[in-house]
Amino acid sequence: MAGTIKTISLFCGCGGMDLGLEGGFSYLGKKYSKLPFQIIKAIDNDPFCTKIYNENFKTKCETQDVRRLNTNDLKDFDLLVGGFPCQSFSISAQNPPRLGYKDDNGRLFFEMVRILKKKRPKAFIAENVKGLLSANKGMAFPMIINEFEKAGYHVVHKLLIASKYGVPQRRERVIIIGFRNKRNFNVFEFPDEEQEKRVLRDVIDESANTEEKWFFSEKAVVGMMNVREKMNKGRVQDLDKPCNTISSHLAKVSLNSTDPVLFVDGRYRRFTPAEAARIQSFPDSFLFGSVSQSKQYKAIGNAVPPVMMWNIAKKVAEAMR
Ligand SMILES: C[S@@+](CC[C@H](N)C(=O)[O-])C[C@H]1O[C@@H](n2cnc3c(N)ncnc32)[C@H](O)[C@@H]1O
């Protein structure tokens, strides 16, 4: 069965979504088996993501703007996947304000629609932030669903919380799935919750507690203390619960933001890139080292948690069988 569902991945980033789709990895002692998807083409316009991706996947990612992709050059395939860029829909996007589909970036889902219309694969999976549901005063989401339906798909969507699917993080993401065939659509069900609940303690690297570079300076702590009551900043995480959502600006993580941080022996510290990757459910075997730490944080923070994606992909494969 492996490799029988030919897949094109747009906006593939460092490959969180694609790793979940292909499967065949272990995370915290559990095996996530190989699934029948085979990535035959992957595209992202960020050369640093491409570099990480290419260290980890057989099919190499092309550094390219999806808008320049010529559908005449594409072979036939079965599934289109894409976590189209989310900055314009994100609730944390205040500067610039949330423009939703009025922003160039917010219109990139149209690239998925364009390819679906031309190539008519059997199914697609799109992913985005929770803010997509409320962007443009609630008008963006029905418009997006309508565009996918007009492209010829029966569409279903759900807001999933990663912590219910084996990931130690309360990341909420909208998953939109479409099938050309009504029978595939009728039998599809979103995955059940994984029995195993992972918490932050499962992925923390105790050895980082002895490295000064991960701790915030005294000055940063004093600054945060001055505004903490008012602004609920310095979001210390409970090790026995899933972590709050980590974001793509982890490299610039601050005590004066809503970023999750750790409190160790009376001091505040940030997550290491390896911890951030584990919070996102990347296996320890996934290679990030070909780019700088700040690029690693960005790619990791942008990714779809592979373990959550694996659970979704397994159900899509069953429906397409
Ligand atoms: C939310 S991230 C996708 C993460 C990916 N799904 C994963 O799981 O790792 C969105 C990606 O879209 C890429 N991107 C943004 N605009 C693009 C464009 N015009 N063409 C190609 N890629 C683009 C960004 O570089 C970023 O990696």
Coordinates of C-alpha atoms and ligand atoms in Angstrom, one line a residue:
M1 CA 0.0 0.0 0.0
A2 CA 2.9 2.4 0.8
G3 CA 3.2 5.1 -1.8
T4 CA 0.0 4.4 -3.7
I5 CA -1.7 7.8 -3.1
K6 CA 0.4 10.3 -5.1
T7 CA 0.5 13.6 -3.3
I8 CA 1.5 17.2 -4.0
S9 CA 2.4 19.4 -1.1
L10 CA 2.2 23.2 -1.3
F11 CA 3.6 25.5 1.3
C12 CA 5.3 22.4 2.7
G13 CA 7.5 24.3 5.2
C14 CA 10.0 22.0 6.9
G15 CA 7.6 19.1 6.4
G16 CA 5.5 18.6 9.5
M17 CA 2.4 17.9 7.5
D18 CA 4.3 15.7 5.0
L19 CA 6.0 13.6 7.7
G20 CA 2.5 12.9 9.2
L21 CA 1.2 12.0 5.8
E22 CA 3.9 9.5 4.9
G23 CA 4.2 8.1 8.5
G24 CA 6.9 5.6 9.3
F25 CA 8.4 7.3 12.4
S26 CA 8.5 6.9 16.2
Y27 CA 7.7 9.5 18.7
L28 CA 8.0 9.1 22.5
G29 CA 8.2 5.4 22.2
K30 CA 5.2 4.9 19.9
K31 CA 5.4 3.8 16.3
Y32 CA 3.4 5.8 13.7
S33 CA 3.3 3.3 10.8
K34 CA 3.9 4.0 7.1
L35 CA 0.8 5.4 5.4
P36 CA -0.1 4.9 1.7
F37 CA 0.8 8.5 0.7
Q38 CA 3.8 9.4 -1.4
I39 CA 4.9 13.0 -1.8
I40 CA 5.8 13.4 -5.5
K41 CA 6.3 17.2 -5.4
A42 CA 6.8 19.7 -2.6
I43 CA 7.0 23.5 -2.9
D44 CA 7.8 26.3 -0.5
N45 CA 9.3 29.7 -1.2
D46 CA 11.5 29.8 1.9
P47 CA 15.0 28.5 1.1
F48 CA 15.6 27.7 4.8
C49 CA 12.5 25.5 5.1
T50 CA 13.5 23.8 1.8
K51 CA 16.9 23.0 3.2
I52 CA 15.5 21.3 6.3
Y53 CA 12.9 19.5 4.2
N54 CA 15.5 18.2 1.9
E55 CA 17.5 16.7 4.7
N56 CA 14.5 14.6 5.7
F57 CA 12.5 13.6 2.6
K58 CA 13.2 11.5 -0.5
T59 CA 11.4 13.8 -2.8
K60 CA 13.2 17.1 -2.7
C61 CA 11.3 20.4 -2.1
E62 CA 11.6 23.1 -4.8
T63 CA 12.1 26.6 -3.6
Q64 CA 9.4 28.4 -5.6
D65 CA 6.5 30.7 -5.3
V66 CA 3.3 28.6 -5.6
R67 CA 1.8 31.4 -7.7
R68 CA 4.3 30.6 -10.4
L69 CA 3.5 26.9 -10.6
N70 CA 2.4 26.0 -14.1
T71 CA -0.3 23.3 -13.9
N72 CA 0.6 22.1 -17.4
D73 CA 3.9 20.9 -15.9
L74 CA 2.2 18.7 -13.2
K75 CA 1.8 15.0 -13.6
D76 CA -1.5 13.6 -12.5
F77 CA -1.8 13.0 -8.8
D78 CA -4.4 11.9 -6.1
L79 CA -4.1 14.3 -3.2
L80 CA -3.3 18.0 -2.8
V81 CA -2.2 19.2 0.7
G82 CA -1.3 22.6 1.9
G83 CA -1.2 24.6 5.1
F84 CA -1.7 27.9 3.3
P85 CA 0.0 30.9 5.0
C86 CA -2.0 32.0 8.1
Q87 CA -0.5 35.3 9.2
S88 CA -3.4 37.3 7.7
F89 CA -6.0 35.2 9.6
S90 CA -4.2 34.8 12.9
I91 CA -5.8 36.5 15.9
S92 CA -2.4 37.5 17.1
A93 CA -1.9 39.4 13.9
Q94 CA -2.5 43.0 15.1
N95 CA 0.3 44.8 13.3
P96 CA -0.5 44.7 10.4
P97 CA -4.1 44.0 11.4
R98 CA -6.0 40.9 10.4
L99 CA -6.8 41.6 6.7
G100 CA -7.8 38.0 6.0
Y101 CA -8.6 37.5 2.3
K102 CA -8.0 41.2 1.6
D103 CA -4.3 40.6 2.0
D104 CA -2.1 39.0 -0.8
N105 CA -1.0 36.3 1.7
G106 CA -4.6 35.6 2.7
R107 CA -5.4 34.9 -0.9
L108 CA -2.9 32.1 -1.3
F109 CA -5.6 29.4 -0.7
F110 CA -6.8 30.4 -4.2
E111 CA -3.6 28.7 -5.5
M112 CA -4.9 25.5 -4.0
V113 CA -8.3 26.1 -5.7
R114 CA -6.6 26.8 -9.0
I115 CA -4.7 23.6 -9.0
L116 CA -7.7 21.6 -7.8
K117 CA -9.8 22.9 -10.7
K118 CA -7.1 22.1 -13.3
K119 CA -5.8 18.8 -12.0
R120 CA -8.9 17.4 -10.2
P121 CA -7.1 15.1 -7.7
K122 CA -9.3 12.8 -5.7
A123 CA -9.0 14.8 -2.5
F124 CA -7.3 17.7 -0.7
I125 CA -6.4 18.5 2.9
A126 CA -5.9 22.2 3.9
E127 CA -4.8 23.5 7.3
N128 CA -5.0 26.9 9.0
V129 CA -5.2 28.7 12.3
K130 CA -8.4 29.0 14.3
G131 CA -8.6 32.7 13.4
L132 CA -9.6 31.6 9.9
L133 CA -13.1 30.8 11.3
S134 CA -13.7 34.4 12.4
A135 CA -11.6 36.5 10.0
N136 CA -13.2 39.3 8.0
K137 CA -16.1 39.3 10.5
G138 CA -16.8 35.6 9.8
M139 CA -17.1 36.1 6.1
A140 CA -13.7 34.6 5.0
F141 CA -14.3 31.0 6.1
P142 CA -17.7 30.4 4.2
M143 CA -16.1 32.0 1.2
I144 CA -13.1 29.7 1.3
I145 CA -15.3 26.6 1.7
N146 CA -17.5 27.8 -1.1
E147 CA -14.5 28.2 -3.4
F148 CA -13.4 24.6 -2.6
E149 CA -16.9 23.3 -3.3
K150 CA -17.1 25.2 -6.6
A151 CA -13.8 23.5 -7.6
G152 CA -15.8 20.2 -7.4
Y153 CA -15.3 18.9 -3.9
H154 CA -17.5 17.6 -1.0
V155 CA -16.0 19.5 1.9
V156 CA -15.8 18.9 5.6
H157 CA -13.9 20.8 8.3
K158 CA -13.2 20.6 12.0
L159 CA -11.2 22.6 14.6
L160 CA -8.8 20.1 16.1
I161 CA -6.8 20.4 19.3
A162 CA -3.4 18.8 18.9
S163 CA -3.3 17.7 22.6
K164 CA -6.2 15.2 21.9
Y165 CA -4.1 13.5 19.2
G166 CA -0.9 12.5 21.0
V167 CA 0.8 16.0 20.9
P168 CA 1.9 17.7 24.2
Q169 CA 0.6 21.1 23.0
R170 CA -2.8 22.8 23.0
R171 CA -2.5 23.9 19.4
E172 CA -5.8 24.5 17.7
R173 CA -6.0 24.2 13.9
V174 CA -8.8 24.2 11.4
I175 CA -8.5 21.2 9.1
I176 CA -10.5 21.3 5.8
I177 CA -10.8 18.1 3.8
G178 CA -12.5 17.7 0.4
F179 CA -13.3 14.6 -1.7
R180 CA -14.4 14.5 -5.3
N181 CA -16.2 11.3 -4.8
K182 CA -19.3 11.5 -2.6
R183 CA -18.8 7.9 -1.4
N184 CA -15.3 8.8 0.0
F185 CA -16.8 11.9 1.6
N186 CA -19.7 9.8 3.2
V187 CA -17.3 7.3 4.9
F188 CA -14.8 9.8 6.1
E189 CA -14.6 10.5 9.8
F190 CA -12.2 12.7 11.7
P191 CA -9.9 10.7 14.0
D192 CA -10.9 9.6 17.5
E193 CA -8.8 11.0 20.3
E194 CA -5.5 9.1 21.1
Q195 CA -5.7 7.3 24.4
E196 CA -2.2 8.4 25.4
K197 CA -2.1 12.0 26.7
R198 CA 1.3 13.6 26.4
V199 CA 2.4 16.5 28.6
L200 CA 5.2 19.0 28.5
R201 CA 7.3 17.0 31.1
D202 CA 7.5 14.2 28.5
V203 CA 9.6 16.4 26.1
I204 CA 11.7 18.6 28.3
D205 CA 15.4 18.3 28.1
E206 CA 16.7 18.5 31.7
S207 CA 20.3 19.1 30.4
A208 CA 19.2 22.6 29.1
N209 CA 18.5 23.6 32.7
T210 CA 22.3 23.8 33.2
E211 CA 23.0 26.0 30.1
E212 CA 22.9 29.7 30.9
K213 CA 22.1 30.7 27.3
W214 CA 18.5 29.5 27.5
F215 CA 17.6 31.7 30.5
F216 CA 16.2 35.2 30.4
S217 CA 18.3 38.0 31.8
E218 CA 17.5 39.7 35.1
K219 CA 16.6 42.8 33.2
A220 CA 14.0 41.0 31.1
V221 CA 12.5 39.5 34.3
V222 CA 12.3 42.9 36.0
G223 CA 10.6 44.3 32.9
M224 CA 8.1 41.5 32.9
M225 CA 7.4 41.8 36.6
N226 CA 6.4 45.4 36.3
V227 CA 3.6 44.6 33.9
R228 CA 2.8 41.1 34.8
E229 CA -0.4 41.7 36.9
K230 CA -1.9 43.9 34.2
M231 CA -0.9 42.1 31.2
N232 CA -0.8 38.4 32.2
K233 CA 2.7 38.1 30.7
G234 CA 5.5 35.6 31.6
R235 CA 3.3 32.6 30.7
V236 CA 5.0 29.9 32.8
Q237 CA 3.9 26.4 31.7
D238 CA 2.7 23.6 33.9
L239 CA 5.0 20.6 33.1
D240 CA 2.1 18.2 33.8
K241 CA -0.1 19.7 31.1
P242 CA 0.2 20.1 27.4
C243 CA 2.1 23.3 26.4
N244 CA 0.4 26.5 25.1
T245 CA 0.8 27.0 21.4
I246 CA 4.3 27.7 20.2
S247 CA 4.6 30.2 17.4
S248 CA 7.0 30.9 14.5
H249 CA 8.6 33.8 16.4
L250 CA 10.1 31.5 19.1
A251 CA 13.6 32.8 18.2
K252 CA 12.5 36.2 19.6
V253 CA 10.5 34.8 22.4
S254 CA 10.0 37.4 25.1
L255 CA 8.7 37.5 28.7
N256 CA 6.6 40.4 27.6
S257 CA 4.5 38.4 25.2
T258 CA 2.1 35.5 25.4
D259 CA 4.8 33.0 24.5
P260 CA 5.0 30.0 26.7
V261 CA 8.1 29.8 28.9
L262 CA 9.6 27.6 31.6
F263 CA 10.2 28.4 35.3
V264 CA 13.2 26.4 36.5
D265 CA 14.7 26.8 40.1
G266 CA 13.3 30.4 40.4
R267 CA 14.4 31.4 36.9
Y268 CA 12.7 31.8 33.5
R269 CA 14.0 30.1 30.5
R270 CA 13.0 29.6 26.8
F271 CA 12.6 26.3 25.0
T272 CA 15.6 24.9 23.0
P273 CA 14.9 24.2 19.3
A274 CA 15.0 20.5 20.1
E275 CA 12.3 20.9 22.8
A276 CA 10.2 23.1 20.5
A277 CA 10.4 20.3 17.8
R278 CA 9.4 17.7 20.4
I279 CA 6.5 19.9 21.6
Q280 CA 5.4 19.9 17.9
S281 CA 5.7 16.0 17.9
F282 CA 8.7 15.9 15.5
P283 CA 10.6 12.6 16.2
D284 CA 14.2 13.0 17.5
S285 CA 15.4 11.5 14.2
F286 CA 14.2 14.6 12.2
L287 CA 17.1 16.7 11.2
F288 CA 17.0 20.5 11.6
G289 CA 20.7 21.3 11.9
S290 CA 21.4 22.5 8.3
V291 CA 20.1 26.0 9.2
S292 CA 20.6 28.6 12.0
Q293 CA 18.7 28.2 15.3
S294 CA 16.4 31.2 14.5
K295 CA 15.4 29.6 11.1
Q296 CA 14.8 26.3 12.9
Y297 CA 12.5 27.9 15.5
K298 CA 10.6 29.6 12.7
A299 CA 10.1 26.4 10.6
I300 CA 9.2 24.4 13.7
G301 CA 6.7 27.0 15.0
N302 CA 5.0 27.1 11.6
A303 CA 4.6 23.3 11.2
V304 CA 1.6 21.1 11.5
P305 CA 2.3 18.6 14.3
P306 CA 3.3 15.4 12.5
V307 CA 1.5 13.1 15.0
M308 CA -1.8 15.0 14.7
M309 CA -1.4 14.9 10.9
W310 CA -0.7 11.2 11.0
N311 CA -4.0 10.6 12.8
I312 CA -5.9 12.7 10.2
A313 CA -4.1 11.2 7.2
K314 CA -4.8 7.6 8.4
K315 CA -8.5 8.4 8.3
V316 CA -8.3 10.1 4.9
A317 CA -6.4 7.0 3.5
E318 CA -9.2 4.8 4.9
A319 CA -11.9 6.9 3.2
M320 CA -10.0 6.9 -0.1
R321 CA -9.4 3.1 -0.1
Ligands
LIG1 C1 2.1 27.5 7.8 S1 3.6 27.3 7.0 C2 3.4 25.6 6.4 C3 4.0 24.6 7.3 C4 3.9 23.2 6.8 N1 2.6 22.8 6.4 C5 4.5 22.2 7.8 O1 3.7 21.4 8.4 O2 5.7 22.2 8.1 C6 3.3 28.2 5.5 C7 4.4 28.1 4.5 O3 4.1 28.7 3.3 C8 5.3 29.3 2.7 N2 4.9 30.3 1.7 C9 4.3 31.5 2.0 N3 4.0 32.1 0.8 C10 4.4 31.3 -0.2 C11 4.3 31.3 -1.6 N4 3.8 32.4 -2.2 N5 4.8 30.3 -2.3 C12 5.3 29.2 -1.7 N6 5.4 29.1 -0.4 C13 4.9 30.1 0.4 C14 6.1 29.8 3.9 O4 7.4 29.8 3.6 C15 5.7 28.7 5.0 O5 6.7 27.7 5.1

